[in-house]
C-alpha cells in the first residue's frame, strides 16, 4: 500500500484502498476546507502541479520581480520551488515582499537585495506561467 507523509491524506487514501473506492476524485480526497493554511500549501507543494500555459512578461511588476528571482535560481516559480525543496514558506523581505533567499537544486543559496534586481532589459526574459 502507498502512503504519503501529508497529514489527513494518507488516512483517506488508506480508507479508500481498504474500501476499493478509487473512483473517488482527488478533490474529494484532498478536501482542504478543514486544513490549516500551512497544510494546504504543503499539499499544493506535494501535488505535481503543471502549468497550463506560458507567456513572457511585458513590463516590470512585483510579481515579475519574484518570478525573475525564482527563475534565476533555476525554478519556474514559487510552486515548483516549494514542490522541489519541500518547504511551506519562502523567505521574503518584509519591507518590499520580494524573495530574500532561495536554495538552488545543488543546495547553494542565492541571496537577493531588498531593491529591484530585474532590470528593464531582463523583463522580457521572465516567463509567466498560468495554472
CSV table of C-alpha atoms in Angstrom, one decimal:
chain,number,residue,atom,x,y,z
A,1,UNK,CA,0.0,0.0,0.0
A,2,UNK,CA,1.3,3.5,-0.8
A,3,UNK,CA,1.1,6.1,1.9
A,4,UNK,CA,2.2,9.7,1.9
A,5,UNK,CA,3.5,12.0,4.6
A,6,UNK,CA,0.8,14.6,4.2
A,7,UNK,CA,-1.5,14.7,7.3
A,8,UNK,CA,-5.1,13.6,6.8
A,9,UNK,CA,-4.4,12.4,3.2
A,10,UNK,CA,-2.7,9.1,3.9
A,11,UNK,CA,-5.6,8.2,6.2
A,12,UNK,CA,-8.1,9.0,3.4
A,13,UNK,CA,-6.1,7.0,0.9
A,14,UNK,CA,-5.9,4.0,3.2
A,15,UNK,CA,-9.6,4.2,3.8
A,16,UNK,CA,-10.3,4.4,0.0
A,17,UNK,CA,-7.9,1.5,-0.6
A,18,UNK,CA,-9.5,-0.7,2.0
A,19,UNK,CA,-12.9,0.0,0.5
A,20,UNK,CA,-11.7,-0.4,-3.0
A,21,UNK,CA,-13.1,3.0,-3.8
A,22,UNK,CA,-10.5,4.5,-6.1
A,23,UNK,CA,-13.2,6.1,-8.3
A,24,UNK,CA,-13.2,9.0,-5.8
A,25,UNK,CA,-11.6,12.1,-7.3
A,26,UNK,CA,-8.5,13.6,-5.9
A,27,UNK,CA,-10.6,16.7,-5.0
A,28,UNK,CA,-12.7,14.6,-2.6
A,29,UNK,CA,-9.6,13.0,-1.1
A,30,UNK,CA,-7.7,16.3,-0.9
A,31,UNK,CA,-10.6,18.2,0.9
A,32,UNK,CA,-8.7,21.3,2.0
A,33,UNK,CA,-11.6,23.1,3.7
A,34,UNK,CA,-10.8,21.7,7.1
A,35,UNK,CA,-7.0,22.1,6.9
A,36,UNK,CA,-4.8,24.9,8.1
A,37,UNK,CA,-3.2,27.2,5.6
A,38,UNK,CA,0.2,25.7,6.1
A,39,UNK,CA,-1.2,22.2,5.4
A,40,UNK,CA,-2.9,23.5,2.3
A,41,UNK,CA,0.3,25.0,0.9
A,42,UNK,CA,2.1,21.7,1.8
A,43,UNK,CA,-0.5,19.7,-0.1
A,44,UNK,CA,-0.2,22.0,-3.1
A,45,UNK,CA,3.6,21.8,-2.9
A,46,UNK,CA,3.5,18.0,-2.9
A,47,UNK,CA,0.9,17.8,-5.7
A,48,UNK,CA,2.5,17.7,-9.1
A,49,UNK,CA,1.1,21.0,-10.4
A,50,UNK,CA,1.8,21.6,-14.1
A,51,UNK,CA,1.3,25.0,-15.8
A,52,UNK,CA,-1.4,25.2,-18.5
A,53,UNK,CA,0.2,28.0,-20.5
A,54,UNK,CA,3.2,30.3,-20.6
A,55,UNK,CA,3.9,33.8,-21.8
A,56,UNK,CA,6.7,36.3,-21.3
A,57,UNK,CA,6.4,39.4,-19.1
A,58,UNK,CA,5.9,42.7,-21.0
A,59,UNK,CA,6.6,45.1,-18.1
A,60,UNK,CA,8.0,45.0,-14.6
A,61,UNK,CA,5.9,44.4,-11.5
A,62,UNK,CA,6.4,42.9,-8.1
A,63,UNK,CA,5.3,39.5,-9.3
A,64,UNK,CA,7.7,39.7,-12.3
A,65,UNK,CA,10.5,40.6,-9.9
A,66,UNK,CA,9.8,37.5,-7.8
A,67,UNK,CA,9.5,35.3,-10.8
A,68,UNK,CA,12.8,36.6,-12.0
A,69,UNK,CA,14.4,35.6,-8.8
A,70,UNK,CA,12.9,32.1,-8.8
A,71,UNK,CA,14.0,31.6,-12.4
A,72,UNK,CA,17.5,32.9,-11.8
A,73,UNK,CA,17.8,30.2,-9.1
A,74,UNK,CA,16.6,27.5,-11.6
A,75,UNK,CA,12.9,27.2,-10.8
A,76,UNK,CA,9.7,28.0,-12.8
A,77,UNK,CA,8.1,29.8,-9.9
A,78,UNK,CA,7.2,29.6,-6.2
A,79,UNK,CA,5.0,26.4,-6.8
A,80,UNK,CA,7.9,24.5,-8.3
A,81,UNK,CA,10.3,25.7,-5.6
A,82,UNK,CA,8.0,24.6,-2.8
A,83,UNK,CA,7.5,21.3,-4.5
A,84,UNK,CA,11.2,20.5,-5.1
A,85,UNK,CA,12.5,21.9,-1.8
A,86,UNK,CA,9.6,20.6,0.3
A,87,UNK,CA,9.1,24.0,2.2
A,88,UNK,CA,6.0,25.8,3.2
A,89,UNK,CA,7.3,29.4,3.2
A,90,UNK,CA,9.7,31.3,1.1
A,91,UNK,CA,11.8,33.8,2.9
A,92,UNK,CA,10.9,37.4,1.8
A,93,UNK,CA,11.9,40.9,2.7
A,94,UNK,CA,9.2,42.4,4.9
A,95,UNK,CA,9.6,45.9,3.5
A,96,UNK,CA,9.1,45.0,-0.2
A,97,UNK,CA,7.7,41.5,-0.2
A,98,UNK,CA,10.5,40.4,-2.6
A,99,UNK,CA,12.1,37.0,-2.2
A,100,UNK,CA,15.1,37.3,0.1
A,101,UNK,CA,16.8,33.9,-0.2
A,102,UNK,CA,16.5,30.8,-2.4
A,103,UNK,CA,18.2,27.4,-2.3
A,104,UNK,CA,19.3,26.1,-5.7
A,105,UNK,CA,18.9,22.5,-6.7
A,106,UNK,CA,22.6,21.9,-6.0
A,107,UNK,CA,22.0,23.2,-2.4
A,108,UNK,CA,23.8,26.5,-2.8
A,109,UNK,CA,22.0,29.7,-1.8
A,110,UNK,CA,21.1,32.8,-3.7
A,111,UNK,CA,20.7,36.0,-1.6
A,112,UNK,CA,18.8,38.9,-3.0
A,113,UNK,CA,18.6,42.6,-2.1
A,114,UNK,CA,15.6,44.5,-0.9
A,115,UNK,CA,15.5,46.6,-4.1
A,116,UNK,CA,14.6,45.6,-7.6
A,117,UNK,CA,17.1,43.4,-9.3
A,118,UNK,CA,15.3,42.6,-12.6
A,119,UNK,CA,16.4,45.4,-14.9
A,120,UNK,CA,14.2,46.6,-17.8
A,121,UNK,CA,16.4,44.8,-20.3
A,122,UNK,CA,15.7,41.5,-18.5
A,123,UNK,CA,11.9,41.8,-18.1
A,124,UNK,CA,11.1,40.2,-21.4
A,125,UNK,CA,13.1,37.1,-20.5
A,126,UNK,CA,10.9,36.3,-17.5
A,127,UNK,CA,8.4,33.5,-18.1
A,128,UNK,CA,5.0,33.9,-16.5
A,129,UNK,CA,3.2,30.5,-16.0
A,130,UNK,CA,-0.6,30.2,-15.8
A,131,UNK,CA,-2.1,27.4,-13.8
